[in-house]
Structures are given as structure tokens and as C-alpha cells.
Short mmCIF file of C-alpha atoms in Angstrom, two decimals:
data_model
loop_
_atom_site.label_atom_id
_atom_site.label_comp_id
_atom_site.label_asym_id
_atom_site.label_seq_id
_atom_site.Cartn_x
_atom_site.Cartn_y
_atom_site.Cartn_z
CA ASP O 1 -18.53 9.52 0.13
CA GLY O 2 -15.78 8.72 2.61
CA GLY O 3 -12.25 8.49 1.39
CA ILE O 4 -8.82 10.00 1.02
CA THR O 5 -8.12 12.96 -1.21
CA GLN O 6 -4.63 13.79 -2.39
CA SER O 7 -3.71 16.93 -4.27
CA PRO O 8 -2.36 17.88 -6.62
CA LYS O 9 -2.46 14.80 -8.83
CA TYR O 10 0.51 16.02 -10.91
CA LEU O 11 3.15 18.49 -9.84
CA PHE O 12 6.23 19.86 -11.56
CA ARG O 13 8.88 21.74 -9.65
CA LYS O 14 12.37 23.05 -10.21
CA GLU O 15 15.29 21.48 -8.41
CA GLY O 16 15.94 23.08 -5.03
CA GLN O 17 12.33 24.05 -4.33
CA ASN O 18 10.31 22.70 -1.43
CA VAL O 19 6.99 21.10 -2.34
CA THR O 20 4.00 20.30 -0.13
CA LEU O 21 1.59 17.49 -1.00
CA SER O 22 -1.85 17.53 0.55
CA CYS O 23 -3.67 14.55 2.05
CA GLU O 24 -7.14 14.80 3.59
CA GLN O 25 -9.36 12.00 4.87
CA ASN O 26 -12.96 11.95 6.13
CA LEU O 27 -12.94 8.36 7.35
CA ASN O 28 -12.37 9.40 10.97
CA HIS O 29 -9.17 7.32 11.01
CA ASP O 30 -6.56 8.01 13.63
CA ALA O 31 -3.61 6.68 11.64
CA MET O 32 -2.24 8.20 8.45
CA TYR O 33 0.76 7.25 6.31
CA TRP O 34 2.89 8.49 3.45
CA TYR O 35 4.51 6.11 0.99
CA ARG O 36 6.79 6.69 -1.98
CA GLN O 37 6.75 4.54 -5.11
CA ASP O 38 9.39 4.54 -7.84
CA PRO O 39 8.74 3.03 -11.30
CA GLY O 40 8.44 -0.75 -11.19
CA GLN O 41 8.97 -0.82 -7.44
CA GLY O 42 6.87 -1.46 -4.38
CA LEU O 43 5.89 1.19 -1.83
CA ARG O 44 8.28 2.49 0.80
CA LEU O 45 7.10 4.11 4.02
CA ILE O 46 8.19 7.73 4.55
CA TYR O 47 6.30 8.82 7.69
CA TYR O 48 3.27 7.74 9.66
CA SER O 49 1.13 9.31 12.37
CA GLN O 50 -0.90 7.57 15.04
CA ILE O 51 -2.67 10.62 16.47
CA VAL O 52 -2.80 14.36 16.11
CA ASN O 53 0.46 16.16 16.87
CA ASP O 54 2.47 12.94 16.75
CA PHE O 55 4.30 11.25 13.88
CA GLN O 56 7.08 8.73 13.36
CA LYS O 57 9.76 8.26 10.73
CA GLY O 58 9.43 5.40 8.33
CA ASP O 59 12.18 3.75 6.30
CA ILE O 60 13.05 6.69 4.04
CA ALA O 61 12.25 9.86 6.01
CA GLU O 62 15.39 11.82 5.06
CA GLY O 63 14.57 14.90 3.01
CA TYR O 64 10.89 14.86 3.97
CA SER O 65 8.83 16.52 6.70
CA VAL O 66 5.23 16.15 7.87
CA SER O 67 2.76 17.72 10.27
CA ARG O 68 -0.43 16.44 11.87
CA GLU O 69 -2.30 19.43 13.30
CA LYS O 70 -5.74 18.03 12.48
CA LYS O 71 -7.03 14.47 12.47
CA GLU O 72 -8.20 14.83 8.88
CA SER O 73 -5.00 16.20 7.41
CA PHE O 74 -1.44 14.91 7.00
CA PRO O 75 0.55 17.07 4.54
CA LEU O 76 3.96 15.97 3.29
CA THR O 77 6.72 18.44 2.40
CA VAL O 78 9.42 17.28 0.03
CA THR O 79 12.38 19.47 0.87
CA SER O 80 15.35 20.47 -1.23
CA ALA O 81 17.40 18.03 0.85
CA GLN O 82 15.66 15.09 -0.82
CA LYS O 83 18.20 14.02 -3.43
CA ASN O 84 15.87 12.24 -5.82
CA PRO O 85 12.33 13.54 -5.24
CA THR O 86 10.76 12.54 -8.55
CA ALA O 87 8.30 9.77 -7.64
CA PHE O 88 4.69 8.75 -7.09
CA TYR O 89 3.54 9.64 -3.55
CA LEU O 90 0.71 7.80 -1.85
CA CYS O 91 -1.15 8.72 1.31
CA ALA O 92 -3.11 6.15 3.32
CA SER O 93 -5.14 5.92 6.51
CA SER O 94 -6.39 3.22 8.81
CA ILE O 95 -7.95 2.56 12.18
CA TRP O 96 -5.14 2.73 14.72
CA GLY O 97 -4.49 -0.46 16.67
CA ASP O 98 -6.30 -2.75 14.25
CA SER O 99 -3.52 -4.77 12.69
CA THR O 100 -6.01 -6.91 10.83
CA GLY O 101 -7.69 -3.94 9.24
CA GLU O 102 -7.10 -2.48 5.85
CA LEU O 103 -5.25 0.62 4.75
CA PHE O 104 -7.20 2.97 2.55
CA PHE O 105 -5.10 4.73 -0.07
CA GLY O 106 -5.56 7.95 -2.00
CA GLU O 107 -5.07 8.15 -5.75
CA GLY O 108 -1.56 9.49 -5.44
CA SER O 109 0.44 12.57 -6.38
CA ARG O 110 3.04 12.32 -9.10
CA LEU O 111 5.91 14.73 -8.50
CA THR O 112 8.42 15.53 -11.23
CA VAL O 113 11.44 17.66 -10.44
CA LEU O 114 12.97 19.30 -13.48
CA ASP Y 1 9.81 -8.09 9.45
CA ALA Y 2 9.27 -11.35 7.57
CA LYS Y 3 9.43 -11.04 3.81
CA THR Y 4 7.44 -12.50 0.95
CA THR Y 5 8.43 -13.82 -2.48
CA GLN Y 6 6.16 -13.58 -5.50
CA PRO Y 7 6.64 -14.20 -9.23
CA ASN Y 8 7.31 -10.97 -11.11
CA SER Y 9 4.53 -11.52 -13.63
CA MET Y 10 1.71 -13.86 -14.62
CA GLU Y 11 -0.71 -14.07 -17.50
CA SER Y 12 -4.30 -15.20 -17.53
CA ASN Y 13 -7.16 -15.48 -19.98
CA GLU Y 14 -10.37 -13.63 -19.32
CA GLU Y 15 -13.01 -15.60 -17.41
CA GLU Y 16 -10.52 -18.22 -16.27
CA PRO Y 17 -9.40 -18.70 -12.66
CA VAL Y 18 -6.08 -17.21 -11.58
CA HIS Y 19 -3.87 -18.53 -8.79
CA LEU Y 20 -1.30 -16.03 -7.54
CA PRO Y 21 1.31 -17.67 -5.28
CA CYS Y 22 3.23 -16.15 -2.41
CA ASN Y 23 6.03 -17.69 -0.34
CA HIS Y 24 6.67 -16.51 3.21
CA SER Y 25 8.89 -19.14 4.76
CA THR Y 26 9.94 -16.94 7.71
CA ILE Y 27 6.38 -16.07 8.76
CA SER Y 28 5.84 -15.80 12.51
CA GLY Y 29 2.85 -17.00 14.48
CA THR Y 30 1.44 -13.49 14.82
CA ASP Y 31 1.78 -12.48 11.18
CA TYR Y 32 -1.40 -11.93 9.20
CA ILE Y 33 -1.23 -12.45 5.43
CA HIS Y 34 -2.62 -9.47 3.54
CA TRP Y 35 -3.16 -8.99 -0.19
CA TYR Y 36 -3.46 -5.65 -1.92
CA ARG Y 37 -3.66 -4.84 -5.59
CA GLN Y 38 -2.67 -1.72 -7.49
CA LEU Y 39 -4.21 -0.68 -10.78
CA PRO Y 40 -2.05 1.48 -13.08
CA SER Y 41 -1.47 4.98 -11.72
CA GLN Y 42 -3.70 4.41 -8.69
CA GLY Y 43 -3.20 3.71 -5.03
CA PRO Y 44 -3.31 0.11 -3.81
CA GLU Y 45 -6.61 -1.34 -2.66
CA TYR Y 46 -7.19 -4.02 -0.07
CA VAL Y 47 -8.18 -7.43 -1.40
CA ILE Y 48 -8.22 -9.93 1.46
CA HIS Y 49 -6.37 -11.10 4.55
CA GLY Y 50 -6.11 -14.21 6.69
CA LEU Y 51 -4.22 -15.85 9.53
CA THR Y 52 -4.58 -19.64 9.33
CA SER Y 53 -7.86 -20.62 7.72
CA ASN Y 54 -8.83 -20.11 4.11
CA VAL Y 55 -10.85 -16.96 3.53
CA ASN Y 56 -13.39 -15.88 0.95
CA ASN Y 57 -14.83 -12.50 0.13
CA ARG Y 58 -16.56 -10.90 -2.83
CA MET Y 59 -13.25 -10.12 -4.53
CA ALA Y 60 -11.21 -13.27 -4.07
CA SER Y 61 -10.29 -16.31 -2.01
CA LEU Y 62 -7.16 -16.82 0.04
CA ALA Y 63 -5.79 -20.32 0.48
CA ILE Y 64 -3.19 -20.67 3.24
CA ALA Y 65 -0.89 -23.68 3.47
CA GLU Y 66 -1.11 -25.74 6.62
CA ASP Y 67 2.42 -24.72 7.69
CA ARG Y 68 1.62 -21.10 6.72
CA LYS Y 69 4.82 -20.81 4.71
CA SER Y 70 2.93 -20.08 1.53
CA SER Y 71 -0.43 -18.80 0.38
CA THR Y 72 -2.37 -18.39 -2.84
CA LEU Y 73 -4.72 -15.64 -3.89
CA ILE Y 74 -7.45 -17.01 -6.11
CA LEU Y 75 -9.43 -14.90 -8.53
CA HIS Y 76 -12.24 -17.18 -9.59
CA ARG Y 77 -12.98 -15.59 -12.97
CA ALA Y 78 -10.45 -13.06 -14.19
CA THR Y 79 -11.74 -9.96 -15.92
CA LEU Y 80 -9.82 -7.29 -17.80
CA ARG Y 81 -10.29 -5.03 -14.78
CA ASP Y 82 -8.28 -7.48 -12.67
CA ALA Y 83 -5.10 -6.59 -14.54
CA ALA Y 84 -2.97 -5.06 -11.79
CA VAL Y 85 0.06 -5.57 -9.56
CA TYR Y 86 -0.81 -7.88 -6.67
CA TYR Y 87 1.12 -7.53 -3.40
CA CYS Y 88 1.33 -10.21 -0.74
CA ILE Y 89 2.26 -8.64 2.61
CA LEU Y 90 2.80 -9.91 6.13
CA ARG Y 91 1.45 -7.77 8.94
CA ASP Y 92 2.32 -8.54 12.56
CA LEU Y 93 -0.66 -8.64 14.91
CA TYR Y 94 1.34 -6.42 17.24
CA ASN Y 95 2.48 -4.04 14.52
CA GLN Y 96 0.74 -0.90 15.59
CA GLY Y 97 2.58 1.25 13.08
CA GLY Y 98 0.78 0.04 10.02
CA LYS Y 99 4.16 -0.54 8.52
CA LEU Y 100 3.23 -2.62 5.52
CA ILE Y 101 6.35 -3.74 3.63
CA PHE Y 102 5.50 -3.87 -0.04
CA GLY Y 103 7.70 -6.03 -2.26
CA GLN Y 104 7.63 -5.76 -6.04
CA GLY Y 105 4.46 -7.83 -6.31
CA THR Y 106 3.14 -9.87 -9.23
CA GLU Y 107 2.01 -8.05 -12.33
CA LEU Y 108 -1.04 -9.84 -13.64
CA SER Y 109 -2.04 -9.37 -17.25
CA VAL Y 110 -5.40 -10.62 -18.50
CA LYS Y 111 -5.95 -11.48 -22.15
CA PRO Y 112 -9.38 -11.19 -23.73
#
């Protein structure tokens, strides 16, 4: 079945360590996105990518990095520079250029920094 | 980007209709109204979207005010599985970045 797969679902890390969250999609979508969600809050955009080898900062990109070497994959690295990394991270994809279309989301990765 | 205002929470009884309101008084002519919902510990899922006319799909109906400054998501018969946070979002027709701005949404609880 087509969809978005995020891994791992739960992740614990020590403060000061970099962490990479995986996001893979087989929907043949050009656009991919990373959002962060804190308890009781809405989603905030971290980074998005329109095409391979190109990506743009969202509203809260500081302390995060991404790469887009393949159409299917958009990994997110939470670096030690991110001051409060404990959160629920959501990856999404969509058809690029279709502003009426829907975003498809993965099931999320919950990161806890100890 | 234009913003939306929704009640923090609503309650419904199972098998009754639910009307979830959304105010967007600063909506522009090229803004589409999108609704997503998020079940606990899951990613959001698309529900419905519209521009000016009322819309129906298998999940819900969307009623849009004539001046487009408000809209209402209608769940015709609430089930326990409809308990979720519902987000009303404006998306500019020319917004190529997919930058959906999620507010806090409305948390819907459904009582058996």
C-alpha cells in the first residue's frame, strides 16, 4: 500500500547527541515536509522540500537539518543545537503545485531527550 | 497568512450530528479552507476542503458562509472513532510551499 513510513516510532537520546529521524514515501510525491508538535499544540513547519536536492526552511528550522538525495526519502537530523528537542515529529508529502490537494502524514516519531 | 479561530473543545453524543465552527475573518479571495483531523498519537489526516460552495464527501460536509469569513465542518453521525482534534486551515491557491499553519484546533470528544 502507498504511504509514508516514519522510523523509529519512539526514540530516547541523551542531551547533546544528534538524532536522525527517517521518512520514506512511495506515493511518488515531489514535495515532502517535516513538522514538530508539542503537547496540546498545533503543528509547526520545520523544513520542506519541493524536489530532490532542494529544501527550504520553515518557521522553526534552527537546530535542525535535512537532506533530499532521493525523491522517496527526506531524513531529519535533530542536532545538539536544538535547545528543546523533545517533541512529536511528523513527516508529510504532497503533490507539488497542487494547493488544493491534501498532505499525507506519517504516524510520527516521538523523540525524548533525557 | 490568514489565521483561523476555533473553540478549544466540544462534546457530542454518539450518532448525533456535530457542527464544528471555524472563523477566518481575514480570509483572502485565493484562500482554500481545509480541514484535517488528528487522532491521538497519530499524524493528521485530510478531511475536506472548499473554496466558496458547500462540499460533501464520505467523511463530512463543509458549509461555507456566503462572505467566507466562517465555515462549519459537519459530521452527520458522530462515532467514537471521530474523537480527535479537528484543525481548520487556510491554504492560499498560490502557496506552493505547502505551508499549512495549524492552530490549536478543536478537541472533539464523543460520548457513548
